[in-house]
PDB file of C-alpha atoms in Angstrom:
ATOM      1  CA  LYS Z   1      -2.830  22.469   8.804  1.00  0.00           C
ATOM      2  CA  ILE Z   2      -1.418  19.250   6.748  1.00  0.00           C
ATOM      3  CA  ASP Z   3       0.524  18.347   9.622  1.00  0.00           C
ATOM      4  CA  ILE Z   4      -2.507  18.718  11.938  1.00  0.00           C
ATOM      5  CA  SER Z   5      -4.685  16.640   9.532  1.00  0.00           C
ATOM      6  CA  PHE Z   6      -2.243  13.637   9.279  1.00  0.00           C
ATOM      7  CA  THR Z   7      -2.434  13.796  12.966  1.00  0.00           C
ATOM      8  CA  ILE Z   8      -5.978  13.544  13.114  1.00  0.00           C
ATOM      9  CA  THR Z   9      -6.010  10.703  10.708  1.00  0.00           C
ATOM     10  CA  ARG Z  10      -3.728   8.875  12.566  1.00  0.00           C
ATOM     11  CA  VAL Z  11      -6.501   9.139  15.371  1.00  0.00           C
ATOM     12  CA  GLY Z  12      -8.860   7.294  12.790  1.00  0.00           C
ATOM     13  CA  PHE Z  13      -6.400   4.859  12.144  1.00  0.00           C
ATOM     14  CA  PHE Z  14      -6.010   4.318  16.146  1.00  0.00           C
ATOM     15  CA  PHE Z  15     -10.112   3.404  16.515  1.00  0.00           C
ATOM     16  CA  ASN Z  16      -9.893   1.594  13.285  1.00  0.00           C
ATOM     17  CA  ASP Z  17     -12.452   3.880  11.767  1.00  0.00           C
ATOM     18  CA  LYS Z  18     -12.351   3.695   8.453  1.00  0.00           C
ATOM     19  CA  GLN Z  19     -15.042   6.115   6.906  1.00  0.00           C
ATOM     20  CA  PHE Z  20     -13.257   8.472   9.496  1.00  0.00           C
ATOM     21  CA  VAL Z  21      -9.704   7.865   7.816  1.00  0.00           C
ATOM     22  CA  ALA Z  22     -11.303   8.277   4.088  1.00  0.00           C
ATOM     23  CA  LYS Z  23     -12.805  11.814   4.937  1.00  0.00           C
ATOM     24  CA  GLN Z  24      -9.803  12.840   6.570  1.00  0.00           C
ATOM     25  CA  LEU Z  25      -7.607  11.634   3.791  1.00  0.00           C
ATOM     26  CA  ASP Z  26      -9.856  13.519   1.169  1.00  0.00           C
ATOM     27  CA  GLN Z  27      -9.395  16.601   3.327  1.00  0.00           C
ATOM     28  CA  THR Z  28      -5.726  16.198   3.334  1.00  0.00           C
ATOM     29  CA  ASN Z  29      -5.679  15.769  -0.074  1.00  0.00           C
ATOM     30  CA  SER Z  30      -7.103  19.044  -0.729  1.00  0.00           C
ATOM     31  CA  LEU Z  31      -4.599  20.854   1.187  1.00  0.00           C
ATOM     32  CA  ILE Z  32      -1.834  19.195  -0.524  1.00  0.00           C
ATOM     33  CA  GLU Z  33      -3.198  20.034  -3.612  1.00  0.00           C
ATOM     34  CA  LYS Z  34      -3.562  23.934  -2.640  1.00  0.00           C
ATOM     35  CA  GLY Z  35       0.184  23.950  -1.609  1.00  0.00           C
ATOM     36  CA  GLY Z  36       1.555  21.025  -0.208  1.00  0.00           C
ATOM     37  CA  ASP Z  37       5.426  20.067  -0.564  1.00  0.00           C
ATOM     38  CA  TRP Z  38       7.241  17.179  -2.016  1.00  0.00           C
ATOM     39  CA  GLU Z  39       7.540  15.806   1.850  1.00  0.00           C
ATOM     40  CA  ARG Z  40       3.970  15.956   2.609  1.00  0.00           C
ATOM     41  CA  ARG Z  41       2.962  14.502  -0.828  1.00  0.00           C
ATOM     42  CA  ASN Z  42       5.133  11.686  -0.171  1.00  0.00           C
ATOM     43  CA  ARG Z  43       3.666  11.538   3.410  1.00  0.00           C
ATOM     44  CA  TYR Z  44       0.116  11.183   2.097  1.00  0.00           C
ATOM     45  CA  LYS Z  45       1.157   8.422  -0.370  1.00  0.00           C
ATOM     46  CA  LEU Z  46       2.170   6.418   2.529  1.00  0.00           C
ATOM     47  CA  TYR Z  47      -1.161   7.297   4.521  1.00  0.00           C
ATOM     48  CA  LYS Z  48      -3.047   6.258   1.440  1.00  0.00           C
ATOM     49  CA  GLY Z  49      -1.400   3.006   0.971  1.00  0.00           C
ATOM     50  CA  LEU Z  50      -1.916   1.822   4.512  1.00  0.00           C
ATOM     51  CA  TYR Z  51      -5.895   2.965   4.324  1.00  0.00           C
ATOM     52  CA  SER Z  52      -5.972   1.096   0.834  1.00  0.00           C
ATOM     53  CA  LEU Z  53      -4.227  -1.969   2.505  1.00  0.00           C
ATOM     54  CA  SER Z  54      -6.827  -1.504   5.587  1.00  0.00           C
ATOM     55  CA  ILE Z  55      -9.863  -1.498   3.121  1.00  0.00           C
ATOM     56  CA  ARG Z  56      -8.552  -4.919   1.082  1.00  0.00           C
ATOM     57  CA  ASP Z  57      -7.528  -2.510  -2.005  1.00  0.00           C
ATOM     58  CA  PHE Z  58      -4.141  -4.348  -2.954  1.00  0.00           C
ATOM     59  CA  GLU Z  59      -3.853  -3.188  -6.179  1.00  0.00           C
ATOM     60  CA  THR Z  60      -3.762   0.886  -4.862  1.00  0.00           C
ATOM     61  CA  ALA Z  61      -2.006  -0.147  -1.752  1.00  0.00           C
ATOM     62  CA  SER Z  62       0.966  -1.885  -3.687  1.00  0.00           C
ATOM     63  CA  ALA Z  63       1.339   1.076  -6.255  1.00  0.00           C
ATOM     64  CA  LEU Z  64       1.738   3.460  -3.273  1.00  0.00           C
ATOM     65  CA  LEU Z  65       3.663   1.336  -0.487  1.00  0.00           C
ATOM     66  CA  ILE Z  66       6.362   0.317  -3.031  1.00  0.00           C
ATOM     67  CA  ASP Z  67       6.606   3.959  -4.373  1.00  0.00           C
ATOM     68  CA  SER Z  68       6.843   5.251  -0.710  1.00  0.00           C
ATOM     69  CA  LEU Z  69       9.934   3.103  -0.171  1.00  0.00           C
ATOM     70  CA  ALA Z  70      12.509   5.343  -1.769  1.00  0.00           C
ATOM     71  CA  THR Z  71      11.039   8.423   0.129  1.00  0.00           C
ATOM     72  CA  PHE Z  72      10.033   7.333   3.682  1.00  0.00           C
ATOM     73  CA  THR Z  73       9.831   9.881   6.390  1.00  0.00           C
ATOM     74  CA  SER Z  74       6.395   8.793   7.977  1.00  0.00           C
ATOM     75  CA  THR Z  75       8.154   7.083  11.116  1.00  0.00           C
ATOM     76  CA  GLU Z  76       4.733   8.676  12.859  1.00  0.00           C
ATOM     77  CA  ILE Z  77       2.647   6.279  11.704  1.00  0.00           C
ATOM     78  CA  THR Z  78       4.912   3.302  10.739  1.00  0.00           C
ATOM     79  CA  THR Z  79       8.638   1.903  10.696  1.00  0.00           C
ATOM     80  CA  TYR Z  80      10.523   1.458   7.605  1.00  0.00           C
ATOM     81  CA  GLU Z  81      10.576  -2.362   8.325  1.00  0.00           C
ATOM     82  CA  GLN Z  82       6.865  -2.803   8.317  1.00  0.00           C
ATOM     83  CA  LEU Z  83       6.549  -0.354   5.357  1.00  0.00           C
ATOM     84  CA  GLY Z  84       8.612  -3.015   3.205  1.00  0.00           C
ATOM     85  CA  GLN Z  85       6.744  -5.930   5.036  1.00  0.00           C
ATOM     86  CA  TYR Z  86       3.616  -4.102   3.768  1.00  0.00           C
ATOM     87  CA  ALA Z  87       4.844  -3.211   0.293  1.00  0.00           C
ATOM     88  CA  THR Z  88       6.074  -7.087  -0.252  1.00  0.00           C
ATOM     89  CA  ILE Z  89       2.587  -8.170   0.931  1.00  0.00           C
ATOM     90  CA  ALA Z  90       0.606  -6.167  -1.249  1.00  0.00           C
ATOM     91  CA  GLY Z  91       3.096  -6.629  -4.221  1.00  0.00           C
ATOM     92  CA  VAL Z  92       3.129 -10.409  -4.393  1.00  0.00           C
ATOM     93  CA  LEU Z  93      -0.543 -10.462  -4.156  1.00  0.00           C
ATOM     94  CA  VAL Z  94      -1.092  -8.237  -7.102  1.00  0.00           C
ATOM     95  CA  LEU Z  95       1.561  -7.990  -9.439  1.00  0.00           C
ATOM     96  CA  ASN Z  96       2.546  -9.879 -12.449  1.00  0.00           C
ATOM     97  CA  ARG Z  97       5.784 -11.965 -12.603  1.00  0.00           C
ATOM     98  CA  VAL Z  98       7.707  -9.125 -14.296  1.00  0.00           C
ATOM     99  CA  ASP Z  99       6.887  -6.190 -12.114  1.00  0.00           C
ATOM    100  CA  LEU Z 100       7.049  -8.610  -9.143  1.00  0.00           C
ATOM    101  CA  LYS Z 101      10.848  -9.513  -9.987  1.00  0.00           C
ATOM    102  CA  SER Z 102      11.881  -5.600 -10.795  1.00  0.00           C
ATOM    103  CA  LYS Z 103       9.479  -3.897  -8.066  1.00  0.00           C
ATOM    104  CA  VAL Z 104       9.698  -6.342  -5.162  1.00  0.00           C
ATOM    105  CA  ILE Z 105      12.438  -8.940  -5.508  1.00  0.00           C
ATOM    106  CA  ASP Z 106      15.082  -6.690  -6.944  1.00  0.00           C
ATOM    107  CA  SER Z 107      14.226  -3.567  -5.397  1.00  0.00           C
ATOM    108  CA  PRO Z 108      17.378  -1.820  -3.619  1.00  0.00           C
ATOM    109  CA  GLU Z 109      15.436  -0.762  -0.847  1.00  0.00           C
ATOM    110  CA  LEU Z 110      14.099  -4.152   0.352  1.00  0.00           C
ATOM    111  CA  LEU Z 111      17.348  -5.644  -0.898  1.00  0.00           C
ATOM    112  CA  SER Z 112      18.812  -3.407   1.845  1.00  0.00           C
ATOM    113  CA  LEU Z 113      16.574  -4.137   4.617  1.00  0.00           C
ATOM    114  CA  LEU Z 114      16.806  -8.207   4.332  1.00  0.00           C
ATOM    115  CA  PRO Z 115      19.939  -8.499   6.476  1.00  0.00           C
ATOM    116  CA  VAL Z 116      18.826  -6.437   9.092  1.00  0.00           C
ATOM    117  CA  THR Z 117      14.993  -7.483   9.224  1.00  0.00           C
ATOM    118  CA  PRO Z 118      14.333 -10.893  10.538  1.00  0.00           C
ATOM    119  CA  SER Z 119      11.143 -10.229  10.165  1.00  0.00           C
ATOM    120  CA  LEU Z 120      10.937  -9.777   6.446  1.00  0.00           C
ATOM    121  CA  GLU Z 121      11.933 -13.158   6.111  1.00  0.00           C
ATOM    122  CA  PRO Z 122       8.515 -15.114   5.526  1.00  0.00           C
ATOM    123  CA  ILE Z 123       7.020 -12.697   3.163  1.00  0.00           C
ATOM    124  CA  THR Z 124      10.453 -12.709   0.945  1.00  0.00           C
ATOM    125  CA  SER Z 125      10.986 -16.446   0.949  1.00  0.00           C
ATOM    126  CA  LEU Z 126       7.292 -16.706   0.069  1.00  0.00           C
ATOM    127  CA  THR Z 127       7.703 -13.995  -2.654  1.00  0.00           C
ATOM    128  CA  ILE Z 128      10.632 -15.794  -4.110  1.00  0.00           C
ATOM    129  CA  SER Z 129       8.995 -19.223  -3.830  1.00  0.00           C
ATOM    130  CA  LEU Z 130       6.323 -18.021  -5.799  1.00  0.00           C
ATOM    131  CA  TYR Z 131       8.565 -16.415  -8.344  1.00  0.00           C
ATOM    132  CA  THR Z 132      10.827 -19.439  -8.849  1.00  0.00           C
ATOM    133  CA  SER Z 133       7.819 -21.962  -8.730  1.00  0.00           C
ATOM    134  CA  ASP Z 134       9.277 -23.483  -5.738  1.00  0.00           C
ATOM    135  CA  TYR Z 135       5.793 -24.948  -4.750  1.00  0.00           C
ATOM    136  CA  SER Z 136       7.057 -27.491  -2.181  1.00  0.00           C
ATOM    137  CA  SER Z 137       8.042 -24.746   0.146  1.00  0.00           C
ATOM    138  CA  TYR Z 138       5.218 -22.568  -0.681  1.00  0.00           C
ATOM    139  CA  PHE Z 139       2.848 -23.556   1.794  1.00  0.00           C
ATOM    140  CA  GLN Z 140       5.152 -23.174   4.483  1.00  0.00           C
ATOM    141  CA  TYR Z 141       5.959 -19.892   4.059  1.00  0.00           C
ATOM    142  CA  LEU Z 142       2.452 -18.811   3.561  1.00  0.00           C
ATOM    143  CA  LEU Z 143       1.720 -20.119   6.853  1.00  0.00           C
ATOM    144  CA  GLN Z 144       4.756 -18.450   8.261  1.00  0.00           C
ATOM    145  CA  THR Z 145       3.563 -15.342   6.936  1.00  0.00           C
ATOM    146  CA  ASN Z 146       0.177 -15.566   8.432  1.00  0.00           C
ATOM    147  CA  ASP Z 147       1.162 -16.393  11.682  1.00  0.00           C
ATOM    148  CA  GLN Z 148       4.051 -13.865  12.073  1.00  0.00           C
ATOM    149  CA  ILE Z 149       2.740 -10.887   9.678  1.00  0.00           C
ATOM    150  CA  LEU Z 150      -0.990 -10.930   8.883  1.00  0.00           C
ATOM    151  CA  LEU Z 151      -2.414 -11.782  12.045  1.00  0.00           C
ATOM    152  CA  THR Z 152      -0.196  -9.151  14.037  1.00  0.00           C
ATOM    153  CA  SER Z 153      -0.954  -6.255  11.870  1.00  0.00           C
ATOM    154  CA  ARG Z 154      -3.312  -3.970  12.435  1.00  0.00           C
ATOM    155  CA  TYR Z 155      -4.229  -3.139   9.162  1.00  0.00           C
ATOM    156  CA  LEU Z 156      -4.029  -6.931   7.879  1.00  0.00           C
ATOM    157  CA  SER Z 157      -5.285  -9.174  10.527  1.00  0.00           C
ATOM    158  CA  GLU Z 158      -8.996  -8.997   9.238  1.00  0.00           C
ATOM    159  CA  HIS Z 159      -8.111  -9.732   5.696  1.00  0.00           C
ATOM    160  CA  ALA Z 160      -5.896 -12.891   6.716  1.00  0.00           C
ATOM    161  CA  ASN Z 161      -8.080 -15.757   5.466  1.00  0.00           C
ATOM    162  CA  TYR Z 162      -9.155 -13.435   2.199  1.00  0.00           C
ATOM    163  CA  TYR Z 163      -5.360 -12.973   1.811  1.00  0.00           C
ATOM    164  CA  ILE Z 164      -4.285 -16.609   2.066  1.00  0.00           C
ATOM    165  CA  ARG Z 165      -6.818 -17.986  -0.026  1.00  0.00           C
ATOM    166  CA  GLU Z 166      -6.190 -15.412  -2.664  1.00  0.00           C
ATOM    167  CA  MET Z 167      -1.958 -16.452  -2.413  1.00  0.00           C
ATOM    168  CA  ARG Z 168      -3.225 -20.387  -2.608  1.00  0.00           C
ATOM    169  CA  ARG Z 169      -5.441 -19.317  -5.636  1.00  0.00           C
ATOM    170  CA  LYS Z 170      -2.542 -17.529  -7.056  1.00  0.00           C
ATOM    171  CA  ALA Z 171       0.234 -20.525  -6.707  1.00  0.00           C
ATOM    172  CA  TYR Z 172      -2.593 -22.636  -8.154  1.00  0.00           C
ATOM    173  CA  ALA Z 173      -3.247 -20.889 -11.340  1.00  0.00           C
ATOM    174  CA  GLN Z 174       0.498 -20.150 -12.183  1.00  0.00           C
ATOM    175  CA  LEU Z 175       0.917 -24.239 -11.596  1.00  0.00           C
ATOM    176  CA  LEU Z 176      -1.903 -24.752 -13.954  1.00  0.00           C
ATOM    177  CA  GLU Z 177      -0.945 -22.272 -16.671  1.00  0.00           C
ATOM    178  CA  SER Z 178       1.942 -24.463 -17.352  1.00  0.00           C
ATOM    179  CA  TYR Z 179      -0.280 -27.492 -18.383  1.00  0.00           C
ATOM    180  CA  LYS Z 180      -2.728 -28.707 -20.729  1.00  0.00           C
ATOM    181  CA  ALA Z 181      -3.787 -30.984 -17.911  1.00  0.00           C
ATOM    182  CA  LEU Z 182      -2.729 -31.892 -14.538  1.00  0.00           C
ATOM    183  CA  SER Z 183      -3.674 -34.472 -12.223  1.00  0.00           C
ATOM    184  CA  LEU Z 184      -4.879 -33.966  -8.453  1.00  0.00           C
ATOM    185  CA  LYS Z 185      -1.998 -36.559  -7.167  1.00  0.00           C
ATOM    186  CA  SER Z 186       0.823 -34.821  -8.967  1.00  0.00           C
ATOM    187  CA  MET Z 187      -0.606 -31.185  -8.281  1.00  0.00           C
ATOM    188  CA  ALA Z 188      -0.766 -31.868  -4.608  1.00  0.00           C
ATOM    189  CA  ASP Z 189       2.819 -33.783  -4.763  1.00  0.00           C
ATOM    190  CA  ALA Z 190       3.935 -30.574  -6.005  1.00  0.00           C
ATOM    191  CA  PHE Z 191       2.405 -28.505  -2.990  1.00  0.00           C
ATOM    192  CA  GLY Z 192       3.402 -31.136  -0.612  1.00  0.00           C
ATOM    193  CA  VAL Z 193      -0.048 -31.223   0.392  1.00  0.00           C
ATOM    194  CA  SER Z 194      -2.857 -34.374   0.302  1.00  0.00           C
ATOM    195  CA  VAL Z 195      -5.086 -35.110  -2.515  1.00  0.00           C
ATOM    196  CA  GLU Z 196      -8.523 -34.653  -0.111  1.00  0.00           C
ATOM    197  CA  PHE Z 197      -6.883 -31.024   1.082  1.00  0.00           C
ATOM    198  CA  LEU Z 198      -6.349 -29.918  -2.579  1.00  0.00           C
ATOM    199  CA  ASP Z 199      -9.545 -31.235  -3.694  1.00  0.00           C
ATOM    200  CA  ASN Z 200     -11.495 -29.330  -0.965  1.00  0.00           C
ATOM    201  CA  ASP Z 201      -9.362 -26.409  -1.860  1.00  0.00           C
TER     202      ASP Z 201
END
């Protein structure tokens, strides 16, 4: 019954029917609570994480998807490489610096994927540039992430503008935390953009 419920959930994902997916996931969870094994519980976490991603709940998605990296078996809905992308995308937006380092940058699962997964490069570079405060490269990696990952993803494409805006806001906030006062000129120089663009933003 649980496996059938997962299959029906995937049909909902295919048609991008979020209300249907939410309802089906609740039913799946009820079945799992009555007698699901660990493998199905782990699969449920991934499905719930992808659903959270699709409704812009990056906080929940981050926790579930990062957790799913170590127990991944759900090849019927996503690849391990895509899961790595999604976990990093959600994590870099919502995690603080300490958690970002331990759960994403130093994650053994993500580190093992890097050499064999070129598609992870934009979001990994973005994450590291934010963590190391390398603002001069930040917008370049943000643009690559948008073009190569966000816009091509069935779960993230409709949230691409929101995500890009929030990631810009996060970088601005991180830079401003270090200063009592900062001129627009020096801030624009740090990010490699014009004063006009920054003032507008």
